[in-house]
Tab-separated table of C-alpha atoms in Angstrom:
chain	number	residue	atom	x	y	z
A	1	UNK	CA	-51.553	-105.757	33.781
A	2	UNK	CA	-48.150	-104.546	35.082
A	3	UNK	CA	-46.747	-107.939	36.110
A	4	UNK	CA	-44.569	-108.263	33.022
A	5	UNK	CA	-43.338	-104.683	33.110
A	6	UNK	CA	-40.003	-103.503	34.582
A	7	UNK	CA	-41.819	-101.079	36.911
A	8	UNK	CA	-42.529	-100.676	40.608
A	9	UNK	CA	-46.186	-99.959	41.355
A	10	UNK	CA	-46.700	-97.661	44.355
A	11	UNK	CA	-49.872	-97.100	46.389
A	12	UNK	CA	-50.203	-93.362	47.100
A	13	UNK	CA	-52.676	-93.829	49.965
A	14	UNK	CA	-50.015	-93.038	52.552
A	15	UNK	CA	-48.737	-90.012	50.614
A	16	UNK	CA	-52.291	-88.638	50.396
A	17	UNK	CA	-52.915	-88.714	54.155
A	18	UNK	CA	-53.489	-85.282	55.607
A	19	UNK	CA	-54.824	-83.905	52.335
A	20	UNK	CA	-58.402	-85.145	52.657
A	21	UNK	CA	-59.873	-81.713	51.933
A	22	UNK	CA	-58.634	-81.631	48.329
A	23	UNK	CA	-58.476	-85.299	47.308
A	24	UNK	CA	-61.556	-84.678	45.160
A	25	UNK	CA	-59.128	-82.762	42.925
A	26	UNK	CA	-57.555	-85.796	41.234
A	27	UNK	CA	-54.625	-83.870	39.743
A	28	UNK	CA	-53.294	-83.398	43.279
A	29	UNK	CA	-51.926	-86.930	42.934
A	30	UNK	CA	-49.388	-85.723	40.353
A	31	UNK	CA	-47.291	-83.582	42.735
A	32	UNK	CA	-47.931	-86.134	45.501
A	33	UNK	CA	-46.474	-88.865	43.273
A	34	UNK	CA	-43.384	-86.774	42.476
A	35	UNK	CA	-42.974	-85.821	46.136
A	36	UNK	CA	-43.198	-89.463	47.216
A	37	UNK	CA	-40.628	-90.492	44.587
A	38	UNK	CA	-38.228	-87.735	45.680
A	39	UNK	CA	-38.444	-88.869	49.295
A	40	UNK	CA	-37.938	-92.526	48.429
A	41	UNK	CA	-35.271	-92.436	45.720
A	42	UNK	CA	-33.327	-89.182	46.437
A	43	UNK	CA	-32.510	-88.740	42.762
A	44	UNK	CA	-33.775	-86.715	39.779
A	45	UNK	CA	-37.376	-87.600	38.917
A	46	UNK	CA	-39.129	-87.648	35.548
A	47	UNK	CA	-42.942	-87.802	35.688
A	48	UNK	CA	-45.064	-88.571	32.616
A	49	UNK	CA	-48.836	-88.387	32.378
A	50	UNK	CA	-50.448	-91.598	31.140
A	51	UNK	CA	-51.791	-89.798	28.057
A	52	UNK	CA	-48.243	-89.356	26.770
A	53	UNK	CA	-45.821	-91.111	24.444
A	54	UNK	CA	-42.164	-90.366	23.759
A	55	UNK	CA	-40.368	-89.894	20.478
A	56	UNK	CA	-36.866	-90.885	19.487
A	57	UNK	CA	-34.268	-88.820	21.346
A	58	UNK	CA	-36.448	-88.152	24.398
A	59	UNK	CA	-33.987	-89.517	26.967
A	60	UNK	CA	-31.036	-87.505	25.640
A	61	UNK	CA	-33.165	-84.367	25.289
A	62	UNK	CA	-34.681	-84.439	28.769
A	63	UNK	CA	-31.451	-85.349	30.580
A	64	UNK	CA	-29.633	-82.498	28.849
A	65	UNK	CA	-32.369	-80.009	29.706
A	66	UNK	CA	-32.690	-81.266	33.265
A	67	UNK	CA	-29.055	-80.297	33.782
A	68	UNK	CA	-30.072	-76.651	33.399
A	69	UNK	CA	-33.057	-76.629	35.753
A	70	UNK	CA	-36.508	-78.212	35.532
A	71	UNK	CA	-38.402	-79.661	32.565
A	72	UNK	CA	-42.099	-79.223	31.758
A	73	UNK	CA	-44.075	-80.138	28.653
A	74	UNK	CA	-44.643	-76.688	27.120
A	75	UNK	CA	-45.571	-73.103	27.950
A	76	UNK	CA	-49.315	-72.361	27.953
A	77	UNK	CA	-49.958	-68.746	28.952
A	78	UNK	CA	-49.218	-65.785	31.199
A	79	UNK	CA	-51.628	-64.685	33.944
A	80	UNK	CA	-53.881	-67.769	33.763
A	81	UNK	CA	-56.250	-66.658	36.570
A	82	UNK	CA	-56.611	-62.846	36.360
A	83	UNK	CA	-59.683	-62.988	38.592
A	84	UNK	CA	-57.585	-63.932	41.660
A	85	UNK	CA	-55.010	-61.131	41.461
A	86	UNK	CA	-53.747	-60.471	44.993
A	87	UNK	CA	-54.898	-63.776	46.548
A	88	UNK	CA	-52.398	-64.976	49.164
A	89	UNK	CA	-51.467	-68.439	50.483
A	90	UNK	CA	-49.041	-69.299	53.320
A	91	UNK	CA	-46.424	-71.851	52.208
A	92	UNK	CA	-44.220	-73.968	54.507
A	93	UNK	CA	-40.896	-73.046	52.869
A	94	UNK	CA	-41.310	-69.993	50.653
A	95	UNK	CA	-43.534	-68.079	53.077
A	96	UNK	CA	-46.407	-65.905	51.890
A	97	UNK	CA	-47.364	-66.415	48.247
A	98	UNK	CA	-49.274	-63.661	46.442
A	99	UNK	CA	-50.769	-64.093	42.969
A	100	UNK	CA	-49.466	-61.540	40.486
A	101	UNK	CA	-51.273	-60.815	37.216
A	102	UNK	CA	-48.063	-59.402	35.747
A	103	UNK	CA	-45.606	-62.150	36.747
A	104	UNK	CA	-47.534	-65.431	36.936
A	105	UNK	CA	-47.027	-68.008	34.172
A	106	UNK	CA	-48.298	-71.521	33.534
A	107	UNK	CA	-46.726	-74.485	31.748
A	108	UNK	CA	-48.380	-77.783	30.881
A	109	UNK	CA	-47.336	-80.500	33.331
A	110	UNK	CA	-47.837	-83.595	31.167
A	111	UNK	CA	-44.105	-83.993	31.747
A	112	UNK	CA	-42.292	-83.005	34.945
A	113	UNK	CA	-38.533	-83.283	35.366
A	114	UNK	CA	-36.867	-82.060	38.589
A	115	UNK	CA	-33.659	-82.532	40.554
A	116	UNK	CA	-33.232	-84.642	43.671
A	117	UNK	CA	-33.312	-81.574	45.942
A	118	UNK	CA	-36.848	-80.556	44.882
A	119	UNK	CA	-38.634	-82.017	47.942
A	120	UNK	CA	-39.207	-78.629	49.684
A	121	UNK	CA	-40.415	-77.158	46.385
A	122	UNK	CA	-43.050	-79.879	45.972
A	123	UNK	CA	-44.151	-79.524	49.583
A	124	UNK	CA	-44.850	-75.891	48.712
A	125	UNK	CA	-46.606	-76.947	45.478
A	126	UNK	CA	-49.021	-79.169	47.409
A	127	UNK	CA	-49.627	-76.408	49.985
A	128	UNK	CA	-50.280	-73.858	47.221
A	129	UNK	CA	-52.800	-76.178	45.545
A	130	UNK	CA	-54.623	-76.650	48.846
A	131	UNK	CA	-54.592	-72.916	49.571
A	132	UNK	CA	-55.857	-71.937	46.138
A	133	UNK	CA	-58.614	-74.546	46.234
A	134	UNK	CA	-59.648	-73.302	49.668
A	135	UNK	CA	-59.779	-69.781	48.203
A	136	UNK	CA	-62.217	-70.965	45.546
A	137	UNK	CA	-59.806	-71.485	42.643
A	138	UNK	CA	-61.417	-74.608	41.178
A	139	UNK	CA	-59.776	-74.770	37.748
A	140	UNK	CA	-58.763	-78.273	36.649
A	141	UNK	CA	-55.153	-77.211	35.982
A	142	UNK	CA	-54.264	-75.728	39.381
A	143	UNK	CA	-51.515	-78.309	39.914
A	144	UNK	CA	-49.565	-77.263	36.820
A	145	UNK	CA	-50.029	-73.589	37.672
A	146	UNK	CA	-48.776	-74.177	41.244
A	147	UNK	CA	-45.692	-76.006	39.990
A	148	UNK	CA	-44.956	-73.330	37.375
A	149	UNK	CA	-45.255	-70.597	40.017
A	150	UNK	CA	-42.995	-72.331	42.540
A	151	UNK	CA	-40.340	-72.918	39.891
A	152	UNK	CA	-40.535	-69.239	38.929
A	153	UNK	CA	-40.377	-68.002	42.511
A	154	UNK	CA	-37.422	-70.285	43.298
A	155	UNK	CA	-35.626	-68.954	40.177
A	156	UNK	CA	-35.372	-72.432	38.648
A	157	UNK	CA	-35.134	-72.241	34.834
A	158	UNK	CA	-37.816	-74.180	32.941
A	159	UNK	CA	-37.124	-76.006	29.681
A	160	UNK	CA	-39.836	-77.351	27.380
A	161	UNK	CA	-39.665	-80.861	25.915
A	162	UNK	CA	-42.626	-80.984	23.528
A	163	UNK	CA	-40.389	-81.728	20.536
A	164	UNK	CA	-39.528	-85.231	21.790
A	165	UNK	CA	-42.791	-86.094	23.523
A	166	UNK	CA	-46.481	-86.005	22.652
A	167	UNK	CA	-48.962	-85.272	25.437
A	168	UNK	CA	-52.389	-85.968	23.926
A	169	UNK	CA	-54.657	-84.623	26.682
A	170	UNK	CA	-57.483	-83.433	24.424
A	171	UNK	CA	-60.492	-85.783	24.282
A	172	UNK	CA	-60.327	-86.233	20.513
A	173	UNK	CA	-56.632	-87.180	20.675
A	174	UNK	CA	-57.318	-89.660	23.485
A	175	UNK	CA	-60.048	-91.385	21.491
A	176	UNK	CA	-57.766	-91.703	18.489
A	177	UNK	CA	-54.739	-93.046	20.386
A	178	UNK	CA	-56.929	-95.459	22.372
A	179	UNK	CA	-58.344	-96.835	19.121
A	180	UNK	CA	-54.824	-97.301	17.742
A	181	UNK	CA	-53.662	-99.063	20.914
A	182	UNK	CA	-56.620	-101.420	20.794
A	183	UNK	CA	-55.521	-102.484	17.323
A	184	UNK	CA	-51.897	-103.022	18.375
A	185	UNK	CA	-52.264	-104.582	21.839
A	186	UNK	CA	-54.113	-107.778	22.800
A	187	UNK	CA	-56.683	-107.411	25.598
A	188	UNK	CA	-54.561	-109.527	27.992
A	189	UNK	CA	-51.282	-107.736	27.216
A	190	UNK	CA	-48.819	-107.507	30.112
A	191	UNK	CA	-45.511	-107.646	28.249
A	192	UNK	CA	-43.562	-104.389	28.125
A	193	UNK	CA	-42.202	-105.246	24.671
A	194	UNK	CA	-44.462	-104.226	21.769
A	195	UNK	CA	-44.717	-106.683	18.903
A	196	UNK	CA	-45.915	-103.958	16.535
A	197	UNK	CA	-45.136	-100.276	16.316
A	198	UNK	CA	-47.828	-97.680	16.930
A	199	UNK	CA	-48.257	-95.401	13.922
A	200	UNK	CA	-50.076	-92.127	14.402
A	201	UNK	CA	-50.755	-89.494	11.779
A	202	UNK	CA	-52.883	-86.390	11.369
A	203	UNK	CA	-54.884	-87.772	8.441
A	204	UNK	CA	-55.757	-90.927	10.371
A	205	UNK	CA	-56.888	-88.840	13.320
A	206	UNK	CA	-59.078	-86.687	11.062
A	207	UNK	CA	-60.809	-89.789	9.684
A	208	UNK	CA	-61.249	-91.173	13.199
A	209	UNK	CA	-62.787	-87.901	14.432
A	210	UNK	CA	-65.122	-87.833	11.420
A	211	UNK	CA	-66.312	-91.388	12.104
A	212	UNK	CA	-66.830	-90.527	15.774
A	213	UNK	CA	-68.834	-87.418	14.883
A	214	UNK	CA	-71.014	-89.330	12.413
A	215	UNK	CA	-71.583	-92.096	14.955
A	216	UNK	CA	-72.691	-89.573	17.589
A	217	UNK	CA	-75.028	-87.879	15.096
A	218	UNK	CA	-76.530	-91.213	14.070
A	219	UNK	CA	-77.078	-92.282	17.676
A	220	UNK	CA	-78.685	-88.934	18.499
A	221	UNK	CA	-81.047	-89.328	15.531
A	222	UNK	CA	-81.983	-92.876	16.559
A	223	UNK	CA	-82.757	-91.840	20.151
A	224	UNK	CA	-84.213	-88.436	19.352
């Protein structure tokens, strides 16, 4: 489906070698993808999750903010894993990492923007993910926590970009956007240019969620 797109598709099999113990954690591929791009292109990298769309002004906004440090989607919370206070992990560049319930913070990583010199940082991110998973930290957002921590510990300022991008990771949002895309795009679409604009609104999503809920209830009644 990418043949008509101005993109280069990359197989991450090679980048994933040596990380067999945590490949069951699929979000590991996010920092691996950024790390591979940094090594190949030697330039600033912007990573977007697939469940993401940009708004007008995104390019100007993110390039301006990238000039002051790193860019992530938005702040989520302080001390995301209080149960692991004091857990340590050895990192290849930063040395010994220790979780702190008073200092740790986590941002959403639906968007990642970093400078060309961030290769050592992402090598530490991957090592921290592996170390935390080995220590029994099995949350599904460890990769965004690890990145947030390494940016903090390397004193790299973080800017949010949620005003010019929408990261619809919740299941209900995904169902709604998928339904809208199916109406806009033909099944055999491989042209990067859209012939129609995608219009999303809160009222339309509410109606879609209501229909989905009623459909689930009806199916449960029929098979109950």
